[in-house]
Amino acid sequence: MSSPFQGARPAPAPRHIAIIMDGNGRWAARRGLPRAAGHREGVLAVRRTIEAAIGHGVEWLTLFAFSSENWRRPIEEVTDLTFLLRHYLRAELRELAEAGVRLHVIGERDRFGPSLQAELAEAEARTAANRKLNLVIALSYGARAEIATAARRIAAAVAAGALDPAAIDETLFATHLATAGMPDPDLVIRTSGEQRLSNFLLWQAAYAELVFDEALWPDFGAANLGQAIAEYARRERRFGARPEPVPPPAAGAGG
Ligand code: IPE
Ligand code: IPE
Ligand code: MG
């Protein structure tokens, strides 16, 4: 669709936003509460963010909920987090499904118990026909492990004589990642003021715009998402090419 404003080129809204939801522990600590309280409050921010993303017409929203490295936390915290996840699925699935959300899970799901794995698979199957928003939950996800797994699968195909090494390019490689078939994130947001990726979507975020928000995740909401999208709209994405040349003056102008 062409813009009615000659020459004005509003930046397209991000099609895929990925969020590193950080700061639950600090949110709780500041209130003298246990970390679990911060995680619980974080679930409310997830709800607000999904709603706001739908409002902005975002097609894909990826939420980093638990990293491969988060298994290093004390067992009590890991248990709290898996409990919350299960509770979230049970409490919100119907509403998500009715809102047209399709759920996808990426990460090492086999590191969770069989019943949680079954619930995840069930949630994905139940929402598979939905098209309004693709919600990707990254669970026990780590980009280096994901890339190593892809390399192993490709090597196995080569060893089996099913794949010519000359056919391995970026496109083929990406089909072996957990995110196969998903668009790359346009915008990666991290909350809590930390400015690092912590092993999140290292391949996929190669050209993502990064926005760091000082808000702790439980305080994140529609306004924060709106600000991040506005910031994204001000960025110029070049993908290594030259910046867009300034359009020439209209014919007849000047000498
Ligand atoms: C993010 O909050 C949630 C997870 C990593 C699971 P944190 O638990 O990392 O909170 P901080 O960073 O300690 O404040
Ligand atoms: C990143 O946060 C992982 C998630 C938000 C799920 P962390 O709190 O685990 O990251 P680091 O340890 O501060 O890098
Ligand atoms: Mg953290």
mmCIF file of C-alpha atoms and ligand atoms in Angstrom:
data_model
loop_
_atom_site.group_PDB
_atom_site.id
_atom_site.type_symbol
_atom_site.label_atom_id
_atom_site.label_comp_id
_atom_site.label_asym_id
_atom_site.label_seq_id
_atom_site.Cartn_x
_atom_site.Cartn_y
_atom_site.Cartn_z
ATOM 1 C CA MET A 1 0.000 0.000 0.000
ATOM 2 C CA SER A 2 1.485 3.390 -0.900
ATOM 3 C CA SER A 3 1.623 6.235 1.574
ATOM 4 C CA PRO A 4 -0.734 9.153 0.953
ATOM 5 C CA PHE A 5 2.089 11.478 2.021
ATOM 6 C CA GLN A 6 4.405 12.098 -0.897
ATOM 7 C CA GLY A 7 7.934 11.388 0.194
ATOM 8 C CA ALA A 8 7.004 10.519 3.768
ATOM 9 C CA ARG A 9 8.095 7.011 4.534
ATOM 10 C CA PRO A 10 6.966 5.874 7.946
ATOM 11 C CA ALA A 11 9.147 3.033 9.174
ATOM 12 C CA PRO A 12 7.187 -0.182 9.039
ATOM 13 C CA ALA A 13 6.149 -1.491 12.437
ATOM 14 C CA PRO A 14 8.293 -4.341 13.702
ATOM 15 C CA ARG A 15 6.853 -7.608 12.513
ATOM 16 C CA HIS A 16 8.670 -9.607 15.148
ATOM 17 C CA ILE A 17 9.528 -8.319 18.618
ATOM 18 C CA ALA A 18 11.621 -10.436 20.975
ATOM 19 C CA ILE A 19 11.895 -9.558 24.651
ATOM 20 C CA ILE A 20 14.442 -10.509 27.301
ATOM 21 C CA MET A 21 12.199 -10.229 30.342
ATOM 22 C CA ASP A 22 14.710 -9.351 33.034
ATOM 23 C CA GLY A 23 14.521 -7.853 36.517
ATOM 24 C CA ASN A 24 11.950 -9.931 38.392
ATOM 25 C CA GLY A 25 14.372 -10.668 41.226
ATOM 26 C CA ARG A 26 15.349 -7.022 41.678
ATOM 27 C CA TRP A 27 11.696 -5.974 41.590
ATOM 28 C CA ALA A 28 11.019 -8.324 44.480
ATOM 29 C CA ALA A 29 14.198 -7.422 46.395
ATOM 30 C CA ARG A 30 13.287 -3.733 46.315
ATOM 31 C CA ARG A 31 10.060 -4.603 48.077
ATOM 32 C CA GLY A 32 11.634 -6.988 50.555
ATOM 33 C CA LEU A 33 9.745 -9.854 48.897
ATOM 34 C CA PRO A 34 10.978 -13.303 47.841
ATOM 35 C CA ARG A 35 12.116 -13.639 44.214
ATOM 36 C CA ALA A 36 9.071 -15.794 43.480
ATOM 37 C CA ALA A 37 6.881 -12.734 44.053
ATOM 38 C CA GLY A 38 8.780 -10.949 41.300
ATOM 39 C CA HIS A 39 8.259 -13.852 38.926
ATOM 40 C CA ARG A 40 4.547 -13.914 39.768
ATOM 41 C CA GLU A 41 4.262 -10.199 39.074
ATOM 42 C CA GLY A 42 6.184 -10.767 35.850
ATOM 43 C CA VAL A 43 3.362 -12.969 34.602
ATOM 44 C CA LEU A 44 1.046 -9.948 34.742
ATOM 45 C CA ALA A 45 3.519 -8.026 32.595
ATOM 46 C CA VAL A 46 3.463 -10.896 30.097
ATOM 47 C CA ARG A 47 -0.305 -10.575 29.867
ATOM 48 C CA ARG A 48 -0.129 -6.782 29.363
ATOM 49 C CA THR A 49 2.596 -7.124 26.768
ATOM 50 C CA ILE A 50 0.752 -9.708 24.686
ATOM 51 C CA GLU A 51 -2.331 -7.529 24.673
ATOM 52 C CA ALA A 52 -0.330 -4.456 23.682
ATOM 53 C CA ALA A 53 1.532 -6.361 20.952
ATOM 54 C CA ILE A 54 -1.777 -7.447 19.434
ATOM 55 C CA GLY A 55 -2.905 -3.826 19.584
ATOM 56 C CA HIS A 56 0.180 -2.786 17.608
ATOM 57 C CA GLY A 57 -0.431 -5.428 14.971
ATOM 58 C CA VAL A 58 2.784 -7.274 15.816
ATOM 59 C CA GLU A 59 2.782 -10.672 14.085
ATOM 60 C CA TRP A 60 5.430 -12.420 16.170
ATOM 61 C CA LEU A 61 6.308 -11.943 19.816
ATOM 62 C CA THR A 62 9.091 -14.003 21.359
ATOM 63 C CA LEU A 63 9.490 -13.985 25.130
ATOM 64 C CA PHE A 64 12.654 -15.239 26.806
ATOM 65 C CA ALA A 65 11.203 -16.947 29.856
ATOM 66 C CA PHE A 66 13.982 -19.304 30.930
ATOM 67 C CA SER A 67 17.495 -19.690 29.589
ATOM 68 C CA SER A 68 19.610 -22.837 29.295
ATOM 69 C CA GLU A 69 21.847 -21.156 31.848
ATOM 70 C CA ASN A 70 19.009 -20.453 34.293
ATOM 71 C CA TRP A 71 19.245 -24.124 35.368
ATOM 72 C CA ARG A 72 22.248 -22.890 37.376
ATOM 73 C CA ARG A 73 19.877 -21.160 39.788
ATOM 74 C CA PRO A 74 18.899 -22.790 43.070
ATOM 75 C CA ILE A 75 16.457 -25.647 42.636
ATOM 76 C CA GLU A 76 13.763 -23.751 44.584
ATOM 77 C CA GLU A 77 13.770 -20.928 42.054
ATOM 78 C CA VAL A 78 13.711 -23.314 39.088
ATOM 79 C CA THR A 79 10.761 -25.086 40.711
ATOM 80 C CA ASP A 80 8.965 -21.770 41.279
ATOM 81 C CA LEU A 81 9.473 -20.843 37.641
ATOM 82 C CA THR A 82 8.231 -24.151 36.215
ATOM 83 C CA PHE A 83 5.265 -24.049 38.592
ATOM 84 C CA LEU A 84 4.404 -20.563 37.367
ATOM 85 C CA LEU A 85 4.722 -21.600 33.748
ATOM 86 C CA ARG A 86 2.355 -24.498 34.236
ATOM 87 C CA HIS A 87 -0.049 -22.268 36.131
ATOM 88 C CA TYR A 88 0.163 -19.643 33.382
ATOM 89 C CA LEU A 89 -0.635 -22.166 30.665
ATOM 90 C CA ARG A 90 -3.604 -23.550 32.549
ATOM 91 C CA ALA A 91 -4.979 -20.154 33.495
ATOM 92 C CA GLU A 92 -4.407 -18.290 30.234
ATOM 93 C CA LEU A 93 -4.566 -20.802 27.425
ATOM 94 C CA ARG A 94 -8.247 -20.434 26.782
ATOM 95 C CA GLU A 95 -8.005 -16.634 26.708
ATOM 96 C CA LEU A 96 -4.944 -16.735 24.478
ATOM 97 C CA ALA A 97 -6.686 -19.128 22.114
ATOM 98 C CA GLU A 98 -9.768 -16.904 21.989
ATOM 99 C CA ALA A 99 -7.603 -13.876 21.248
ATOM 100 C CA GLY A 100 -6.216 -15.692 18.190
ATOM 101 C CA VAL A 101 -2.782 -16.371 19.668
ATOM 102 C CA ARG A 102 -0.751 -19.263 18.343
ATOM 103 C CA LEU A 103 1.730 -20.635 20.837
ATOM 104 C CA HIS A 104 5.166 -21.943 19.904
ATOM 105 C CA VAL A 105 7.826 -23.184 22.284
ATOM 106 C CA ILE A 106 11.547 -23.114 21.489
ATOM 107 C CA GLY A 107 14.335 -24.495 23.649
ATOM 108 C CA GLU A 108 15.377 -27.757 25.237
ATOM 109 C CA ARG A 109 11.918 -28.801 26.307
ATOM 110 C CA ASP A 110 13.082 -32.334 27.028
ATOM 111 C CA ARG A 111 14.850 -30.973 30.109
ATOM 112 C CA PHE A 112 11.443 -30.448 31.711
ATOM 113 C CA GLY A 113 9.284 -33.195 33.191
ATOM 114 C CA PRO A 114 7.070 -35.280 30.898
ATOM 115 C CA SER A 115 3.806 -33.780 32.140
ATOM 116 C CA LEU A 116 4.918 -30.204 31.471
ATOM 117 C CA GLN A 117 6.207 -31.292 28.062
ATOM 118 C CA ALA A 118 2.795 -32.782 27.330
ATOM 119 C CA GLU A 119 1.066 -29.573 28.386
ATOM 120 C CA LEU A 120 3.312 -27.520 26.138
ATOM 121 C CA ALA A 121 2.610 -29.792 23.176
ATOM 122 C CA GLU A 122 -1.097 -29.648 23.906
ATOM 123 C CA ALA A 123 -1.042 -25.825 24.068
ATOM 124 C CA GLU A 124 0.761 -25.667 20.729
ATOM 125 C CA ALA A 125 -1.642 -28.111 19.102
ATOM 126 C CA ARG A 126 -4.694 -26.362 20.482
ATOM 127 C CA THR A 127 -3.672 -22.969 19.120
ATOM 128 C CA ALA A 128 -2.088 -24.167 15.860
ATOM 129 C CA ALA A 129 -4.780 -22.699 13.634
ATOM 130 C CA ASN A 130 -4.598 -19.208 15.192
ATOM 131 C CA ARG A 131 -3.200 -16.365 13.146
ATOM 132 C CA LYS A 132 -3.545 -13.107 15.085
ATOM 133 C CA LEU A 133 -0.265 -13.296 16.982
ATOM 134 C CA ASN A 134 2.439 -15.924 17.048
ATOM 135 C CA LEU A 135 3.663 -16.108 20.622
ATOM 136 C CA VAL A 136 7.006 -17.859 20.943
ATOM 137 C CA ILE A 137 8.056 -18.829 24.453
ATOM 138 C CA ALA A 138 11.777 -19.500 24.791
ATOM 139 C CA LEU A 139 12.151 -22.104 27.526
ATOM 140 C CA SER A 140 15.468 -23.593 28.500
ATOM 141 C CA TYR A 141 16.637 -21.781 25.416
ATOM 142 C CA GLY A 142 20.252 -20.949 24.638
ATOM 143 C CA ALA A 143 21.417 -19.769 21.249
ATOM 144 C CA ARG A 144 24.801 -21.498 21.325
ATOM 145 C CA ALA A 145 23.200 -24.847 22.134
ATOM 146 C CA GLU A 146 20.666 -24.220 19.357
ATOM 147 C CA ILE A 147 23.406 -23.472 16.826
ATOM 148 C CA ALA A 148 25.454 -26.495 17.913
ATOM 149 C CA THR A 149 22.376 -28.713 17.545
ATOM 150 C CA ALA A 150 21.781 -27.377 14.039
ATOM 151 C CA ALA A 151 25.416 -28.064 13.132
ATOM 152 C CA ARG A 152 25.150 -31.603 14.492
ATOM 153 C CA ARG A 153 22.008 -32.313 12.455
ATOM 154 C CA ILE A 154 23.581 -30.943 9.317
ATOM 155 C CA ALA A 155 26.754 -32.954 9.898
ATOM 156 C CA ALA A 156 24.651 -36.096 10.356
ATOM 157 C CA ALA A 157 22.863 -35.444 7.058
ATOM 158 C CA VAL A 158 26.217 -34.979 5.323
ATOM 159 C CA ALA A 159 27.639 -38.144 6.941
ATOM 160 C CA ALA A 160 24.577 -40.076 5.793
ATOM 161 C CA GLY A 161 25.172 -38.891 2.247
ATOM 162 C CA ALA A 162 21.850 -37.021 2.258
ATOM 163 C CA LEU A 163 23.361 -33.559 2.022
ATOM 164 C CA ASP A 164 26.078 -32.034 -0.142
ATOM 165 C CA PRO A 165 28.298 -29.734 1.992
ATOM 166 C CA ALA A 166 28.229 -27.261 -0.893
ATOM 167 C CA ALA A 167 24.492 -26.863 -0.275
ATOM 168 C CA ILE A 168 25.023 -25.553 3.260
ATOM 169 C CA ASP A 169 24.290 -21.856 3.240
ATOM 170 C CA GLU A 170 22.618 -19.438 5.666
ATOM 171 C CA THR A 171 19.155 -20.319 4.448
ATOM 172 C CA LEU A 172 19.683 -24.049 4.863
ATOM 173 C CA PHE A 173 21.356 -23.566 8.237
ATOM 174 C CA ALA A 174 18.379 -21.550 9.508
ATOM 175 C CA THR A 175 16.004 -24.394 8.663
ATOM 176 C CA HIS A 176 17.774 -26.483 11.310
ATOM 177 C CA LEU A 177 17.351 -23.887 14.069
ATOM 178 C CA ALA A 178 14.491 -23.993 16.579
ATOM 179 C CA THR A 179 13.083 -20.936 14.846
ATOM 180 C CA ALA A 180 12.818 -22.540 11.390
ATOM 181 C CA GLY A 181 9.974 -20.916 9.500
ATOM 182 C CA MET A 182 9.818 -17.890 11.808
ATOM 183 C CA PRO A 183 10.903 -14.425 10.676
ATOM 184 C CA ASP A 184 13.982 -12.960 12.363
ATOM 185 C CA PRO A 185 13.240 -10.485 15.156
ATOM 186 C CA ASP A 186 13.212 -6.873 13.979
ATOM 187 C CA LEU A 187 13.383 -5.506 17.488
ATOM 188 C CA VAL A 188 14.910 -7.014 20.620
ATOM 189 C CA ILE A 189 13.959 -5.366 23.899
ATOM 190 C CA ARG A 190 15.716 -6.069 27.189
ATOM 191 C CA THR A 191 14.352 -4.730 30.438
ATOM 192 C CA SER A 192 16.047 -3.956 33.764
ATOM 193 C CA GLY A 193 18.800 -1.817 32.265
ATOM 194 C CA GLU A 194 21.144 -4.723 31.483
ATOM 195 C CA GLN A 195 22.697 -4.354 28.062
ATOM 196 C CA ARG A 196 23.556 -7.851 26.909
ATOM 197 C CA LEU A 197 21.932 -10.651 24.957
ATOM 198 C CA SER A 198 22.610 -13.443 27.473
ATOM 199 C CA ASN A 199 22.704 -16.094 24.732
ATOM 200 C CA PHE A 200 19.340 -15.105 23.220
ATOM 201 C CA LEU A 201 18.689 -15.538 19.472
ATOM 202 C CA LEU A 202 22.323 -14.906 18.525
ATOM 203 C CA TRP A 203 21.831 -16.071 14.950
ATOM 204 C CA GLN A 204 18.385 -14.588 14.416
ATOM 205 C CA ALA A 205 19.084 -11.172 15.940
ATOM 206 C CA ALA A 206 22.041 -10.479 13.630
ATOM 207 C CA TYR A 207 20.333 -7.336 12.314
ATOM 208 C CA ALA A 208 17.731 -6.704 14.992
ATOM 209 C CA GLU A 209 17.424 -3.242 16.473
ATOM 210 C CA LEU A 210 18.186 -3.347 20.197
ATOM 211 C CA VAL A 211 16.270 -1.319 22.750
ATOM 212 C CA PHE A 212 17.207 -1.380 26.433
ATOM 213 C CA ASP A 213 14.536 -0.308 28.880
ATOM 214 C CA GLU A 214 15.402 0.585 32.477
ATOM 215 C CA ALA A 215 12.079 -0.771 33.723
ATOM 216 C CA LEU A 216 12.183 -4.004 35.680
ATOM 217 C CA TRP A 217 10.112 -6.634 33.888
ATOM 218 C CA PRO A 218 7.180 -6.641 36.381
ATOM 219 C CA ASP A 219 6.788 -2.894 35.740
ATOM 220 C CA PHE A 220 6.759 -3.297 31.945
ATOM 221 C CA GLY A 221 3.529 -2.526 30.144
ATOM 222 C CA ALA A 222 1.820 -1.083 27.096
ATOM 223 C CA ALA A 223 3.545 2.296 27.452
ATOM 224 C CA ASN A 224 7.002 0.676 27.501
ATOM 225 C CA LEU A 225 6.209 -1.415 24.453
ATOM 226 C CA GLY A 226 4.876 1.666 22.674
ATOM 227 C CA GLN A 227 8.081 3.577 23.472
ATOM 228 C CA ALA A 228 10.250 0.747 22.186
ATOM 229 C CA ILE A 229 8.261 0.576 18.959
ATOM 230 C CA ALA A 230 8.552 4.371 18.583
ATOM 231 C CA GLU A 231 12.317 4.122 19.141
ATOM 232 C CA TYR A 232 12.473 1.370 16.530
ATOM 233 C CA ALA A 233 10.616 3.612 14.080
ATOM 234 C CA ARG A 234 13.350 6.254 14.481
ATOM 235 C CA ARG A 235 16.125 3.826 13.599
ATOM 236 C CA GLU A 236 17.494 3.447 10.117
ATOM 237 C CA ARG A 237 18.017 -0.189 9.223
ATOM 238 C CA ARG A 238 20.743 -0.538 6.651
ATOM 239 C CA PHE A 239 21.656 -4.227 6.653
ATOM 240 C CA GLY A 240 25.172 -3.256 5.626
ATOM 241 C CA ALA A 241 24.044 -1.301 2.590
ATOM 242 C CA ARG A 242 24.422 2.455 2.095
ATOM 243 C CA PRO A 243 21.848 4.725 3.739
ATOM 244 C CA GLU A 244 18.920 5.671 1.532
ATOM 245 C CA PRO A 245 19.976 8.612 -0.662
ATOM 246 C CA VAL A 246 18.139 11.887 -0.101
ATOM 247 C CA PRO A 247 15.473 12.058 -2.829
ATOM 248 C CA PRO A 248 16.373 14.496 -5.633
ATOM 249 C CA PRO A 249 14.545 17.864 -5.670
ATOM 250 C CA ALA A 250 11.249 17.872 -7.559
ATOM 251 C CA ALA A 251 11.577 18.497 -11.336
ATOM 252 C CA GLY A 252 11.738 22.189 -12.154
ATOM 253 C CA ALA A 253 13.044 23.187 -8.725
ATOM 254 C CA GLY A 254 16.282 25.209 -8.759
ATOM 255 C CA GLY A 255 18.492 25.728 -11.801
HETATM 256 C C1 IPE B 1 14.102 -12.546 34.796
HETATM 257 O O1 IPE B 1 14.292 -11.988 36.047
HETATM 258 C C2 IPE B 1 13.427 -13.893 34.866
HETATM 259 C C3 IPE B 1 14.310 -15.016 34.562
HETATM 260 C C4 IPE B 1 15.551 -14.941 34.213
HETATM 261 C C5 IPE B 1 13.723 -16.331 34.642
HETATM 262 P P1 IPE B 1 15.526 -12.375 36.955
HETATM 263 O O2 IPE B 1 15.122 -13.521 37.825
HETATM 264 O O3 IPE B 1 16.746 -12.590 36.153
HETATM 265 O O4 IPE B 1 15.652 -11.052 37.829
HETATM 266 P P2 IPE B 1 16.986 -10.301 38.246
HETATM 267 O O5 IPE B 1 17.804 -10.101 37.023
HETATM 268 O O6 IPE B 1 17.665 -11.163 39.253
HETATM 269 O O7 IPE B 1 16.492 -9.008 38.832
HETATM 270 C C1 IPE B 2 18.226 -13.673 30.715
HETATM 271 O O1 IPE B 2 18.208 -13.128 32.004
HETATM 272 C C2 IPE B 2 17.299 -14.828 30.642
HETATM 273 C C3 IPE B 2 15.878 -14.514 30.744
HETATM 274 C C4 IPE B 2 15.362 -13.327 30.828
HETATM 275 C C5 IPE B 2 14.999 -15.645 30.722
HETATM 276 P P1 IPE B 2 19.294 -13.531 33.101
HETATM 277 O O2 IPE B 2 18.964 -12.752 34.297
HETATM 278 O O3 IPE B 2 19.357 -15.004 33.238
HETATM 279 O O4 IPE B 2 20.641 -13.035 32.417
HETATM 280 P P2 IPE B 2 22.047 -12.684 33.054
HETATM 281 O O5 IPE B 2 22.465 -13.863 33.884
HETATM 282 O O6 IPE B 2 21.859 -11.463 33.895
HETATM 283 O O7 IPE B 2 22.936 -12.425 31.884
HETATM 284 MG MG MG B 3 18.225 -11.379 35.496
#
